[in-house]
mmCIF file of C-alpha atoms in Angstrom:
data_model
loop_
_atom_site.group_PDB
_atom_site.id
_atom_site.type_symbol
_atom_site.label_atom_id
_atom_site.label_comp_id
_atom_site.label_asym_id
_atom_site.label_seq_id
_atom_site.Cartn_x
_atom_site.Cartn_y
_atom_site.Cartn_z
ATOM 1 C CA UNK A 1 89.841 68.645 123.278
ATOM 2 C CA UNK A 2 90.895 71.954 124.744
ATOM 3 C CA UNK A 3 93.568 72.397 122.084
ATOM 4 C CA UNK A 4 90.999 71.778 119.337
ATOM 5 C CA UNK A 5 88.569 74.280 120.856
ATOM 6 C CA UNK A 6 91.287 76.933 121.148
ATOM 7 C CA UNK A 7 92.280 76.348 117.535
ATOM 8 C CA UNK A 8 88.648 76.663 116.399
ATOM 9 C CA UNK A 9 88.206 79.885 118.372
ATOM 10 C CA UNK A 10 91.454 81.278 116.945
ATOM 11 C CA UNK A 11 90.363 80.388 113.427
ATOM 12 C CA UNK A 12 86.925 81.941 113.938
ATOM 13 C CA UNK A 13 88.515 85.070 115.367
ATOM 14 C CA UNK A 14 90.869 85.298 112.380
ATOM 15 C CA UNK A 15 87.973 84.920 109.952
ATOM 16 C CA UNK A 16 85.986 87.614 111.757
ATOM 17 C CA UNK A 17 88.944 90.020 111.561
ATOM 18 C CA UNK A 18 89.374 89.216 107.881
ATOM 19 C CA UNK A 19 85.679 89.882 107.143
ATOM 20 C CA UNK A 20 85.816 93.162 109.060
ATOM 21 C CA UNK A 21 88.916 94.329 107.177
ATOM 22 C CA UNK A 22 87.414 93.321 103.821
ATOM 23 C CA UNK A 23 84.207 95.239 104.571
ATOM 24 C CA UNK A 24 86.243 98.262 105.671
ATOM 25 C CA UNK A 25 88.320 97.994 102.491
ATOM 26 C CA UNK A 26 85.133 97.886 100.410
ATOM 27 C CA UNK A 27 83.732 100.987 102.125
ATOM 28 C CA UNK A 28 86.998 102.918 101.702
ATOM 29 C CA UNK A 29 87.290 101.859 98.061
ATOM 30 C CA UNK A 30 83.780 103.056 97.248
ATOM 31 C CA UNK A 31 84.283 106.300 99.191
ATOM 32 C CA UNK A 32 87.579 107.024 97.419
ATOM 33 C CA UNK A 33 86.072 106.224 94.042
ATOM 34 C CA UNK A 34 83.225 108.676 94.603
ATOM 35 C CA UNK A 35 85.368 111.505 96.035
ATOM 36 C CA UNK A 36 89.140 111.945 95.715
ATOM 37 C CA UNK A 37 89.432 109.931 92.488
ATOM 38 C CA UNK A 38 86.820 111.975 90.644
ATOM 39 C CA UNK A 39 87.804 114.302 87.811
ATOM 40 C CA UNK A 40 86.858 117.977 87.596
ATOM 41 C CA UNK A 41 83.444 118.579 86.057
ATOM 42 C CA UNK A 42 83.673 118.228 82.282
ATOM 43 C CA UNK A 43 82.205 121.236 80.436
ATOM 44 C CA UNK A 44 82.947 120.139 76.872
ATOM 45 C CA UNK A 45 81.686 117.337 74.675
ATOM 46 C CA UNK A 46 85.204 115.902 74.474
ATOM 47 C CA UNK A 47 85.642 116.166 78.247
ATOM 48 C CA UNK A 48 82.408 114.252 78.753
ATOM 49 C CA UNK A 49 83.738 111.403 76.580
ATOM 50 C CA UNK A 50 86.991 111.387 78.548
ATOM 51 C CA UNK A 51 85.011 111.215 81.796
ATOM 52 C CA UNK A 52 83.001 108.213 80.584
ATOM 53 C CA UNK A 53 86.168 106.324 79.657
ATOM 54 C CA UNK A 54 87.822 107.316 82.939
ATOM 55 C CA UNK A 55 84.832 106.133 84.988
ATOM 56 C CA UNK A 56 84.838 102.759 83.225
ATOM 57 C CA UNK A 57 88.591 102.376 83.744
ATOM 58 C CA UNK A 58 88.331 103.450 87.374
ATOM 59 C CA UNK A 59 85.517 100.991 88.060
ATOM 60 C CA UNK A 60 87.407 98.047 86.552
ATOM 61 C CA UNK A 61 90.603 99.047 88.371
ATOM 62 C CA UNK A 62 88.856 99.301 91.732
ATOM 63 C CA UNK A 63 87.073 95.969 91.257
ATOM 64 C CA UNK A 64 90.419 94.287 90.511
ATOM 65 C CA UNK A 65 92.092 96.106 93.415
ATOM 66 C CA UNK A 66 89.331 95.113 95.836
ATOM 67 C CA UNK A 67 89.305 91.492 94.673
ATOM 68 C CA UNK A 68 93.075 91.022 94.890
ATOM 69 C CA UNK A 69 93.467 92.845 98.212
ATOM 70 C CA UNK A 70 90.498 91.038 99.744
ATOM 71 C CA UNK A 71 91.989 87.710 98.711
ATOM 72 C CA UNK A 72 95.297 88.602 100.335
ATOM 73 C CA UNK A 73 93.572 89.674 103.569
ATOM 74 C CA UNK A 74 91.514 86.479 103.678
ATOM 75 C CA UNK A 75 94.521 84.228 103.084
ATOM 76 C CA UNK A 76 96.598 86.037 105.722
ATOM 77 C CA UNK A 77 94.024 85.476 108.463
ATOM 78 C CA UNK A 78 92.290 82.265 107.348
ATOM 79 C CA UNK A 79 95.338 80.197 106.428
ATOM 80 C CA UNK A 80 98.024 81.571 108.692
ATOM 81 C CA UNK A 81 100.381 79.078 110.286
ATOM 82 C CA UNK A 82 99.332 78.053 113.801
ATOM 83 C CA UNK A 83 102.109 75.574 114.686
ATOM 84 C CA UNK A 84 105.836 75.674 113.835
ATOM 85 C CA UNK A 85 105.673 72.547 111.662
ATOM 86 C CA UNK A 86 102.347 73.262 109.948
ATOM 87 C CA UNK A 87 102.539 73.312 106.140
ATOM 88 C CA UNK A 88 99.750 74.678 103.904
ATOM 89 C CA UNK A 89 98.342 72.595 101.094
ATOM 90 C CA UNK A 90 100.752 72.671 98.144
ATOM 91 C CA UNK A 91 99.253 73.276 94.692
ATOM 92 C CA UNK A 92 101.663 72.732 91.806
ATOM 93 C CA UNK A 93 99.811 74.518 89.018
ATOM 94 C CA UNK A 94 96.367 74.393 87.485
ATOM 95 C CA UNK A 95 96.014 74.773 83.740
ATOM 96 C CA UNK A 96 92.349 75.745 84.059
ATOM 97 C CA UNK A 97 93.057 78.529 86.557
ATOM 98 C CA UNK A 98 96.026 79.863 84.590
ATOM 99 C CA UNK A 99 94.096 79.967 81.308
ATOM 100 C CA UNK A 100 91.077 81.520 83.041
ATOM 101 C CA UNK A 101 92.855 84.458 84.652
ATOM 102 C CA UNK A 102 94.962 85.027 81.506
ATOM 103 C CA UNK A 103 91.853 85.216 79.319
ATOM 104 C CA UNK A 104 90.113 87.536 81.807
ATOM 105 C CA UNK A 105 93.101 89.926 81.740
ATOM 106 C CA UNK A 106 93.211 89.928 77.941
ATOM 107 C CA UNK A 107 89.485 90.712 77.762
ATOM 108 C CA UNK A 108 89.877 93.616 80.223
ATOM 109 C CA UNK A 109 92.857 95.057 78.303
ATOM 110 C CA UNK A 110 91.064 94.841 74.953
ATOM 111 C CA UNK A 111 87.908 96.348 76.450
ATOM 112 C CA UNK A 112 89.943 99.334 77.666
ATOM 113 C CA UNK A 113 92.251 99.650 74.649
ATOM 114 C CA UNK A 114 89.619 99.858 71.912
ATOM 115 C CA UNK A 115 87.586 102.792 73.318
ATOM 116 C CA UNK A 116 90.820 104.529 74.398
ATOM 117 C CA UNK A 117 92.187 104.320 70.856
ATOM 118 C CA UNK A 118 88.930 105.593 69.350
ATOM 119 C CA UNK A 119 88.868 108.519 71.793
ATOM 120 C CA UNK A 120 92.495 109.462 71.073
ATOM 121 C CA UNK A 121 91.782 109.389 67.329
ATOM 122 C CA UNK A 122 88.741 111.617 67.878
ATOM 123 C CA UNK A 123 90.746 114.102 69.974
ATOM 124 C CA UNK A 124 93.619 114.176 67.486
ATOM 125 C CA UNK A 125 91.430 114.517 64.369
ATOM 126 C CA UNK A 126 90.269 118.113 63.831
ATOM 127 C CA UNK A 127 86.742 118.638 62.509
ATOM 128 C CA UNK A 128 86.156 119.378 58.856
ATOM 129 C CA UNK A 129 86.133 122.997 57.722
ATOM 130 C CA UNK A 130 82.345 122.904 57.286
ATOM 131 C CA UNK A 131 81.878 121.655 60.854
ATOM 132 C CA UNK A 132 84.110 124.314 62.439
ATOM 133 C CA UNK A 133 82.263 127.322 63.865
ATOM 134 C CA UNK A 134 85.220 129.267 65.269
ATOM 135 C CA UNK A 135 88.997 129.289 64.815
ATOM 136 C CA UNK A 136 91.211 130.758 67.505
ATOM 137 C CA UNK A 137 94.971 130.977 67.942
ATOM 138 C CA UNK A 138 96.520 130.418 71.381
ATOM 139 C CA UNK A 139 100.087 131.704 71.364
ATOM 140 C CA UNK A 140 102.373 130.960 74.288
ATOM 141 C CA UNK A 141 105.014 133.476 75.357
ATOM 142 C CA UNK A 142 107.300 133.678 78.345
ATOM 143 C CA UNK A 143 105.171 134.206 80.359
ATOM 144 C CA UNK A 144 101.678 134.886 79.110
ATOM 145 C CA UNK A 145 99.036 133.658 76.672
ATOM 146 C CA UNK A 146 97.966 135.638 73.644
ATOM 147 C CA UNK A 147 94.668 134.835 71.881
ATOM 148 C CA UNK A 148 93.924 135.819 68.293
ATOM 149 C CA UNK A 149 90.688 135.618 66.319
ATOM 150 C CA UNK A 150 92.010 135.855 62.729
ATOM 151 C CA UNK A 151 88.623 136.009 61.017
ATOM 152 C CA UNK A 152 87.453 138.759 63.369
ATOM 153 C CA UNK A 153 90.712 140.734 63.459
ATOM 154 C CA UNK A 154 90.801 140.565 67.277
ATOM 155 C CA UNK A 155 93.787 139.991 69.528
ATOM 156 C CA UNK A 156 93.713 139.553 73.285
ATOM 157 C CA UNK A 157 96.855 140.234 75.369
ATOM 158 C CA UNK A 158 99.294 140.835 72.521
ATOM 159 C CA UNK A 159 101.836 142.336 74.946
ATOM 160 C CA UNK A 160 103.154 141.185 78.349
ATOM 161 C CA UNK A 161 100.725 141.720 81.253
ATOM 162 C CA UNK A 162 101.354 143.719 84.401
ATOM 163 C CA UNK A 163 102.692 140.980 86.654
ATOM 164 C CA UNK A 164 102.391 143.189 89.723
ATOM 165 C CA UNK A 165 98.638 143.418 89.166
ATOM 166 C CA UNK A 166 98.039 140.290 87.124
ATOM 167 C CA UNK A 167 94.814 140.128 85.124
ATOM 168 C CA UNK A 168 94.873 136.862 83.114
ATOM 169 C CA UNK A 169 93.800 137.128 79.458
ATOM 170 C CA UNK A 170 90.443 135.639 78.544
ATOM 171 C CA UNK A 171 89.536 133.284 75.721
ATOM 172 C CA UNK A 172 85.867 133.927 74.925
ATOM 173 C CA UNK A 173 83.914 131.270 72.998
ATOM 174 C CA UNK A 174 80.222 130.611 72.306
ATOM 175 C CA UNK A 175 78.477 127.669 73.952
ATOM 176 C CA UNK A 176 77.446 124.741 71.774
ATOM 177 C CA UNK A 177 79.812 125.651 68.927
ATOM 178 C CA UNK A 178 82.770 123.680 67.595
ATOM 179 C CA UNK A 179 85.967 125.597 68.327
ATOM 180 C CA UNK A 180 89.368 124.801 66.839
ATOM 181 C CA UNK A 181 92.363 126.236 68.695
ATOM 182 C CA UNK A 182 95.719 126.516 66.938
ATOM 183 C CA UNK A 183 98.267 126.241 69.737
ATOM 184 C CA UNK A 184 101.862 127.377 69.238
ATOM 185 C CA UNK A 185 104.767 128.988 71.072
ATOM 186 C CA UNK A 186 107.159 131.821 70.277
ATOM 187 C CA UNK A 187 109.967 130.694 72.582
ATOM 188 C CA UNK A 188 109.937 127.526 74.733
ATOM 189 C CA UNK A 189 107.536 124.642 75.228
ATOM 190 C CA UNK A 190 104.304 125.564 76.991
ATOM 191 C CA UNK A 191 101.158 123.536 77.651
ATOM 192 C CA UNK A 192 97.617 124.807 77.066
ATOM 193 C CA UNK A 193 95.217 123.330 79.616
ATOM 194 C CA UNK A 194 91.833 124.040 81.160
ATOM 195 C CA UNK A 195 91.148 121.423 83.882
ATOM 196 C CA UNK A 196 87.407 121.402 83.106
ATOM 197 C CA UNK A 197 88.225 120.376 79.524
ATOM 198 C CA UNK A 198 90.191 117.331 80.808
ATOM 199 C CA UNK A 199 92.550 117.565 77.850
ATOM 200 C CA UNK A 200 95.761 119.514 77.337
ATOM 201 C CA UNK A 201 98.018 120.105 74.381
ATOM 202 C CA UNK A 202 101.612 121.257 74.027
ATOM 203 C CA UNK A 203 102.612 124.607 72.533
ATOM 204 C CA UNK A 204 105.877 123.891 70.726
ATOM 205 C CA UNK A 205 108.088 126.444 68.935
ATOM 206 C CA UNK A 206 107.960 126.056 65.157
ATOM 207 C CA UNK A 207 104.923 123.771 65.310
ATOM 208 C CA UNK A 208 101.141 124.234 65.375
ATOM 209 C CA UNK A 209 99.078 121.746 67.376
ATOM 210 C CA UNK A 210 95.312 121.670 66.986
ATOM 211 C CA UNK A 211 92.825 121.299 69.819
ATOM 212 C CA UNK A 212 89.082 121.206 69.202
ATOM 213 C CA UNK A 213 86.193 121.275 71.638
ATOM 214 C CA UNK A 214 82.529 122.093 71.988
ATOM 215 C CA UNK A 215 81.635 123.754 75.287
ATOM 216 C CA UNK A 216 78.334 122.494 76.688
ATOM 217 C CA UNK A 217 77.995 124.735 79.733
ATOM 218 C CA UNK A 218 78.142 128.507 80.079
ATOM 219 C CA UNK A 219 80.622 129.672 82.687
ATOM 220 C CA UNK A 220 84.084 130.957 83.498
ATOM 221 C CA UNK A 221 86.863 128.383 83.873
ATOM 222 C CA UNK A 222 90.495 128.832 84.855
ATOM 223 C CA UNK A 223 93.334 127.685 82.618
ATOM 224 C CA UNK A 224 97.106 127.713 82.840
ATOM 225 C CA UNK A 225 100.366 126.520 81.366
ATOM 226 C CA UNK A 226 101.095 122.975 82.577
ATOM 227 C CA UNK A 227 104.672 122.788 81.278
ATOM 228 C CA UNK A 228 107.368 124.401 83.410
ATOM 229 C CA UNK A 229 108.640 127.223 81.222
ATOM 230 C CA UNK A 230 110.715 129.537 83.406
ATOM 231 C CA UNK A 231 110.682 131.791 86.436
ATOM 232 C CA UNK A 232 107.138 133.131 85.881
ATOM 233 C CA UNK A 233 105.558 129.820 84.918
ATOM 234 C CA UNK A 234 103.043 130.123 87.784
ATOM 235 C CA UNK A 235 101.862 133.478 86.395
ATOM 236 C CA UNK A 236 101.034 132.042 82.979
ATOM 237 C CA UNK A 237 97.303 131.901 83.622
ATOM 238 C CA UNK A 238 94.265 132.503 81.434
ATOM 239 C CA UNK A 239 90.481 132.265 81.600
ATOM 240 C CA UNK A 240 88.057 130.360 79.376
ATOM 241 C CA UNK A 241 84.809 132.330 79.196
ATOM 242 C CA UNK A 242 81.943 130.343 77.646
ATOM 243 C CA UNK A 243 78.999 132.568 76.712
ATOM 244 C CA UNK A 244 75.615 132.322 75.085
ATOM 245 C CA UNK A 245 75.633 133.158 71.385
ATOM 246 C CA UNK A 246 74.017 136.581 71.826
ATOM 247 C CA UNK A 247 76.448 137.538 74.575
ATOM 248 C CA UNK A 248 79.360 136.308 72.490
ATOM 249 C CA UNK A 249 78.269 138.372 69.473
ATOM 250 C CA UNK A 250 77.912 141.418 71.737
ATOM 251 C CA UNK A 251 81.456 140.889 72.985
ATOM 252 C CA UNK A 252 82.714 140.683 69.391
ATOM 253 C CA UNK A 253 81.089 144.014 68.558
ATOM 254 C CA UNK A 254 82.598 145.631 71.641
ATOM 255 C CA UNK A 255 86.045 144.338 70.708
ATOM 256 C CA UNK A 256 85.742 145.510 67.095
ATOM 257 C CA UNK A 257 84.777 149.031 68.104
ATOM 258 C CA UNK A 258 87.282 149.413 70.929
ATOM 259 C CA UNK A 259 90.443 151.348 70.336
ATOM 260 C CA UNK A 260 93.759 149.536 70.631
ATOM 261 C CA UNK A 261 92.157 146.094 70.376
ATOM 262 C CA UNK A 262 95.591 144.535 69.923
ATOM 263 C CA UNK A 263 96.205 144.677 73.667
ATOM 264 C CA UNK A 264 92.725 144.809 75.119
ATOM 265 C CA UNK A 265 91.889 143.158 78.386
ATOM 266 C CA UNK A 266 88.434 141.683 78.898
ATOM 267 C CA UNK A 267 86.214 142.523 81.806
ATOM 268 C CA UNK A 268 84.534 139.367 83.069
ATOM 269 C CA UNK A 269 80.820 139.444 83.833
ATOM 270 C CA UNK A 270 79.920 139.459 87.504
ATOM 271 C CA UNK A 271 79.261 136.065 89.026
ATOM 272 C CA UNK A 272 75.577 135.445 89.744
#
């Protein structure tokens, strides 16, 4: 009688610990999903699509993680061996269970693959000429970015910057307009990336890669080379400056009328 009571108390205590750990796991999973696993704020139409796909993938991944880990915790505490000769119930396969979890996995993979493929195709397919509002060239050098506006005859940072007093070059674009960036390199492989765009593209010597985006929020966003390219890789910074149309047109006029526009630096507007 006493042995049975002790076993019941031990089992109840194990179940209570398991429930507590599962609840704690659930709280930590939700907290992590809402904080450290979040992406930078997307400021482009393409970035917003990437965020939606990421959130769906993250949610499914965390649900699977929580379910599997919770099951392991429950089994460890609920069905742990209590006597040296105790053997758990042996199950030698279940066709229904095996088919069920296989089908569930296939459905999840297809549900993630199809939108991922469509998004990749959208990111890799440049807009038609009639849908493009602005074309810009981003040229990677060791170790700085040069930006050219061929239709406007404007070049930004055509020569190496002063690394002792580094002032990163600025790519200025209008908000709400479709921008196509021709990315290339004059020497080694670089990588053009603005974290708030959530999408990067390689700058490869002898090749032109196209990146297109439509900025949805006015602001100033930092960018950099994300491919190690030499001793001053960390200095290969730039700024994406998204402006209202009127402000953008004013900047164009200032650049056209400035002397020595081939190596002009841009003065950023003061932060509000």
